[in-house]
């Protein structure tokens, strides 16, 4: 089994590394980071680079596709090599997945038309504009398409899908080994839970605050 | 303010990226990945490489030090350039922090002697052998030393420390922006919660299962 995690300029690191540390633990699977060209790829803040060990062309038919998000507007949503690759790879994939605004790339490639999916809470309206039915759930499965909400939700998505593929025991082993027993010091992880003035602040100034 | 996240051969990626996406959002801070030599550094599974943009020598006095862990035995726990750098950098740091078995490196450098600290649940006994008082808490603060439990706990540690440094509002903004509203599909994230036969399996075969 081959798992391809897609990197592109200005991706969000935790979107990629969350599923990597969970879903990437499918026994016997080969996990490979891919990008249009092999080599280091810079993230949204520019101070982190993850290496794409293979080019998209080198990995045409992964069994599982993982597409992380990045702060919008996503420069690569314009039709180009990444969307072309996504369509081709999706034609033979067993699972096609995304974290955060990665679902906008899947949608832009035409893969989520008429399906239920999710994204970062700030991107749900844009998802709808692509003909997708957005939901506020943290992880959404519709057929072979599994989409996760913002950034950190890729960990939950990765564990869920790992359980589907490798069994509940194995997924729990990975949860235990990564000591994923979350104890956030605040309860502000969704727009429903965070103080209203902070939700408004992020809604209007997210780009300024976070990069 | 300068935040140095230390990389070394066979580090665990999420240990580094969890604090990076949270603590790394201190307004105006410069976050830099460092290693003995600048360049790509491979993780524990060997299929992920993060770039160290600077060498340890280039970053002698960071304000915050973050040391991720890796599956033991840690090859770098032997006294060498990393431990020497840790001692020097710690002499002027405001905060010295670790995730997972990163605390064993701090302990090996002699920085945690007589202090309360934590580590991956499988490493608490080894921590005690270094003259440290181990605790089962997820995040432990003792003076300027902040240690976190296994792998994913670095996210909680990063948010907690971000709140201490930049205020509760800013930490909650980052929690909201990263949609850190965890909903693990299982409740197996600690040895107290996971099924006993899986705890035993990880205890005896963790290296086999996870790499």
PDB file of N, CA and C in Angstrom, chain B residues 67-112:
ATOM      1  N   UNK B  67      12.926  20.860  22.421  1.00  0.00           N
ATOM      2  CA  UNK B  67      13.626  19.621  22.069  1.00  0.00           C
ATOM      3  C   UNK B  67      12.611  18.497  21.875  1.00  0.00           C
ATOM      4  N   UNK B  68      12.412  18.046  20.646  1.00  0.00           N
ATOM      5  CA  UNK B  68      11.512  16.911  20.415  1.00  0.00           C
ATOM      6  C   UNK B  68      12.170  15.605  20.843  1.00  0.00           C
ATOM      7  N   UNK B  69      11.365  14.551  20.897  1.00  0.00           N
ATOM      8  CA  UNK B  69      11.899  13.241  21.230  1.00  0.00           C
ATOM      9  C   UNK B  69      12.068  12.373  19.995  1.00  0.00           C
ATOM     10  N   UNK B  70      12.404  11.137  20.266  1.00  0.00           N
ATOM     11  CA  UNK B  70      12.550  10.140  19.211  1.00  0.00           C
ATOM     12  C   UNK B  70      12.575   8.785  19.883  1.00  0.00           C
ATOM     13  N   UNK B  71      12.324   7.721  19.115  1.00  0.00           N
ATOM     14  CA  UNK B  71      12.310   6.393  19.734  1.00  0.00           C
ATOM     15  C   UNK B  71      13.688   6.036  20.280  1.00  0.00           C
ATOM     16  N   UNK B  72      13.720   5.521  21.485  1.00  0.00           N
ATOM     17  CA  UNK B  72      14.980   5.225  22.156  1.00  0.00           C
ATOM     18  C   UNK B  72      15.621   3.949  21.669  1.00  0.00           C
ATOM     19  N   UNK B  73      16.880   3.684  22.025  1.00  0.00           N
ATOM     20  CA  UNK B  73      17.712   4.610  22.794  1.00  0.00           C
ATOM     21  C   UNK B  73      18.180   5.777  21.930  1.00  0.00           C
ATOM     22  N   UNK B  74      18.148   6.971  22.488  1.00  0.00           N
ATOM     23  CA  UNK B  74      18.522   8.156  21.729  1.00  0.00           C
ATOM     24  C   UNK B  74      20.029   8.153  21.479  1.00  0.00           C
ATOM     25  N   UNK B  75      20.419   8.072  20.220  1.00  0.00           N
ATOM     26  CA  UNK B  75      21.851   7.985  19.934  1.00  0.00           C
ATOM     27  C   UNK B  75      22.608   9.217  20.412  1.00  0.00           C
ATOM     28  N   UNK B  76      21.897  10.348  20.498  1.00  0.00           N
ATOM     29  CA  UNK B  76      22.590  11.579  20.824  1.00  0.00           C
ATOM     30  C   UNK B  76      22.638  11.859  22.314  1.00  0.00           C
ATOM     31  N   UNK B  77      22.090  10.919  23.123  1.00  0.00           N
ATOM     32  CA  UNK B  77      22.156  11.141  24.562  1.00  0.00           C
ATOM     33  C   UNK B  77      23.604  11.043  25.037  1.00  0.00           C
ATOM     34  N   UNK B  78      24.438  10.381  24.251  1.00  0.00           N
ATOM     35  CA  UNK B  78      25.866  10.373  24.570  1.00  0.00           C
ATOM     36  C   UNK B  78      26.370  11.814  24.495  1.00  0.00           C
ATOM     37  N   UNK B  79      27.252  12.153  25.384  1.00  0.00           N
ATOM     38  CA  UNK B  79      27.687  13.551  25.436  1.00  0.00           C
ATOM     39  C   UNK B  79      28.352  13.928  24.120  1.00  0.00           C
ATOM     40  N   UNK B  80      27.916  15.031  23.566  1.00  0.00           N
ATOM     41  CA  UNK B  80      28.438  15.441  22.272  1.00  0.00           C
ATOM     42  C   UNK B  80      27.982  16.860  22.007  1.00  0.00           C
ATOM     43  N   UNK B  81      28.065  17.283  20.747  1.00  0.00           N
ATOM     44  CA  UNK B  81      27.758  18.686  20.412  1.00  0.00           C
ATOM     45  C   UNK B  81      26.349  19.122  20.822  1.00  0.00           C
ATOM     46  N   UNK B  82      25.356  18.209  20.703  1.00  0.00           N
ATOM     47  CA  UNK B  82      23.985  18.627  21.024  1.00  0.00           C
ATOM     48  C   UNK B  82      23.846  18.928  22.517  1.00  0.00           C
ATOM     49  N   UNK B  83      24.376  18.034  23.363  1.00  0.00           N
ATOM     50  CA  UNK B  83      24.255  18.270  24.808  1.00  0.00           C
ATOM     51  C   UNK B  83      25.069  19.508  25.229  1.00  0.00           C
ATOM     52  N   UNK B  84      26.221  19.683  24.613  1.00  0.00           N
ATOM     53  CA  UNK B  84      27.033  20.871  24.906  1.00  0.00           C
ATOM     54  C   UNK B  84      26.271  22.136  24.536  1.00  0.00           C
ATOM     55  N   UNK B  85      25.635  22.106  23.367  1.00  0.00           N
ATOM     56  CA  UNK B  85      24.840  23.266  22.940  1.00  0.00           C
ATOM     57  C   UNK B  85      23.658  23.495  23.880  1.00  0.00           C
ATOM     58  N   UNK B  86      23.003  22.411  24.283  1.00  0.00           N
ATOM     59  CA  UNK B  86      21.858  22.549  25.188  1.00  0.00           C
ATOM     60  C   UNK B  86      22.272  23.250  26.481  1.00  0.00           C
ATOM     61  N   UNK B  87      23.419  22.855  27.034  1.00  0.00           N
ATOM     62  CA  UNK B  87      23.871  23.479  28.287  1.00  0.00           C
ATOM     63  C   UNK B  87      24.150  24.966  28.089  1.00  0.00           C
ATOM     64  N   UNK B  88      24.820  25.300  27.016  1.00  0.00           N
ATOM     65  CA  UNK B  88      25.155  26.703  26.752  1.00  0.00           C
ATOM     66  C   UNK B  88      23.907  27.520  26.473  1.00  0.00           C
ATOM     67  N   UNK B  89      23.037  27.005  25.600  1.00  0.00           N
ATOM     68  CA  UNK B  89      21.825  27.740  25.237  1.00  0.00           C
ATOM     69  C   UNK B  89      20.915  27.890  26.454  1.00  0.00           C
ATOM     70  N   UNK B  90      20.853  26.851  27.262  1.00  0.00           N
ATOM     71  CA  UNK B  90      19.991  26.893  28.454  1.00  0.00           C
ATOM     72  C   UNK B  90      20.454  27.951  29.451  1.00  0.00           C
ATOM     73  N   UNK B  91      21.734  28.238  29.444  1.00  0.00           N
ATOM     74  CA  UNK B  91      22.262  29.208  30.413  1.00  0.00           C
ATOM     75  C   UNK B  91      21.648  30.588  30.214  1.00  0.00           C
ATOM     76  N   UNK B  92      21.193  30.883  28.997  1.00  0.00           N
ATOM     77  CA  UNK B  92      20.623  32.215  28.729  1.00  0.00           C
ATOM     78  C   UNK B  92      19.165  32.154  28.257  1.00  0.00           C
ATOM     79  N   UNK B  93      18.580  30.965  28.179  1.00  0.00           N
ATOM     80  CA  UNK B  93      17.205  30.861  27.678  1.00  0.00           C
ATOM     81  C   UNK B  93      16.201  31.375  28.699  1.00  0.00           C
ATOM     82  N   UNK B  94      15.049  31.795  28.188  1.00  0.00           N
ATOM     83  CA  UNK B  94      13.937  32.162  29.076  1.00  0.00           C
ATOM     84  C   UNK B  94      13.117  30.924  29.410  1.00  0.00           C
ATOM     85  N   UNK B  95      12.934  30.073  28.399  1.00  0.00           N
ATOM     86  CA  UNK B  95      12.215  28.813  28.573  1.00  0.00           C
ATOM     87  C   UNK B  95      13.007  27.703  27.897  1.00  0.00           C
ATOM     88  N   UNK B  96      13.131  26.577  28.571  1.00  0.00           N
ATOM     89  CA  UNK B  96      13.743  25.390  27.974  1.00  0.00           C
ATOM     90  C   UNK B  96      12.689  24.290  28.023  1.00  0.00           C
ATOM     91  N   UNK B  97      12.320  23.768  26.860  1.00  0.00           N
ATOM     92  CA  UNK B  97      11.167  22.869  26.788  1.00  0.00           C
ATOM     93  C   UNK B  97      11.499  21.588  26.018  1.00  0.00           C
ATOM     94  N   UNK B  98      10.650  20.593  26.243  1.00  0.00           N
ATOM     95  CA  UNK B  98      10.835  19.343  25.506  1.00  0.00           C
ATOM     96  C   UNK B  98       9.486  18.671  25.293  1.00  0.00           C
ATOM     97  N   UNK B  99       9.446  17.772  24.329  1.00  0.00           N
ATOM     98  CA  UNK B  99       8.287  16.932  24.062  1.00  0.00           C
ATOM     99  C   UNK B  99       8.781  15.489  24.081  1.00  0.00           C
ATOM    100  N   UNK B 100       7.990  14.603  24.672  1.00  0.00           N
ATOM    101  CA  UNK B 100       8.288  13.175  24.622  1.00  0.00           C
ATOM    102  C   UNK B 100       9.680  12.909  25.211  1.00  0.00           C
ATOM    103  N   UNK B 101      10.462  12.059  24.577  1.00  0.00           N
ATOM    104  CA  UNK B 101      11.779  11.733  25.125  1.00  0.00           C
ATOM    105  C   UNK B 101      12.799  12.850  24.946  1.00  0.00           C
ATOM    106  N   UNK B 102      12.386  13.985  24.420  1.00  0.00           N
ATOM    107  CA  UNK B 102      13.265  15.155  24.440  1.00  0.00           C
ATOM    108  C   UNK B 102      13.718  15.484  25.853  1.00  0.00           C
ATOM    109  N   UNK B 103      12.874  15.162  26.845  1.00  0.00           N
ATOM    110  CA  UNK B 103      13.270  15.439  28.237  1.00  0.00           C
ATOM    111  C   UNK B 103      14.458  14.579  28.657  1.00  0.00           C
ATOM    112  N   UNK B 104      14.634  13.415  28.017  1.00  0.00           N
ATOM    113  CA  UNK B 104      15.816  12.599  28.341  1.00  0.00           C
ATOM    114  C   UNK B 104      17.086  13.306  27.879  1.00  0.00           C
ATOM    115  N   UNK B 105      16.991  14.042  26.782  1.00  0.00           N
ATOM    116  CA  UNK B 105      18.160  14.807  26.328  1.00  0.00           C
ATOM    117  C   UNK B 105      18.447  15.965  27.288  1.00  0.00           C
ATOM    118  N   UNK B 106      17.390  16.665  27.726  1.00  0.00           N
ATOM    119  CA  UNK B 106      17.598  17.723  28.719  1.00  0.00           C
ATOM    120  C   UNK B 106      18.198  17.137  29.997  1.00  0.00           C
ATOM    121  N   UNK B 107      17.683  15.964  30.387  1.00  0.00           N
ATOM    122  CA  UNK B 107      18.195  15.324  31.602  1.00  0.00           C
ATOM    123  C   UNK B 107      19.641  14.891  31.422  1.00  0.00           C
ATOM    124  N   UNK B 108      19.942  14.335  30.256  1.00  0.00           N
ATOM    125  CA  UNK B 108      21.316  13.895  29.996  1.00  0.00           C
ATOM    126  C   UNK B 108      22.283  15.074  29.999  1.00  0.00           C
ATOM    127  N   UNK B 109      21.771  16.245  29.650  1.00  0.00           N
ATOM    128  CA  UNK B 109      22.604  17.455  29.699  1.00  0.00           C
ATOM    129  C   UNK B 109      22.720  18.008  31.116  1.00  0.00           C
ATOM    130  N   UNK B 110      22.014  17.366  32.042  1.00  0.00           N
ATOM    131  CA  UNK B 110      22.112  17.783  33.445  1.00  0.00           C
ATOM    132  C   UNK B 110      21.202  18.937  33.815  1.00  0.00           C
ATOM    133  N   UNK B 111      20.238  19.242  32.961  1.00  0.00           N
ATOM    134  CA  UNK B 111      19.427  20.452  33.165  1.00  0.00           C
ATOM    135  C   UNK B 111      18.204  20.225  34.046  1.00  0.00           C
ATOM    136  N   UNK B 112      17.849  18.971  34.278  1.00  0.00           N
ATOM    137  CA  UNK B 112      16.609  18.706  35.019  1.00  0.00           C
ATOM    138  C   UNK B 112      16.855  18.102  36.403  1.00  0.00           C
TER     139      UNK B 112
END
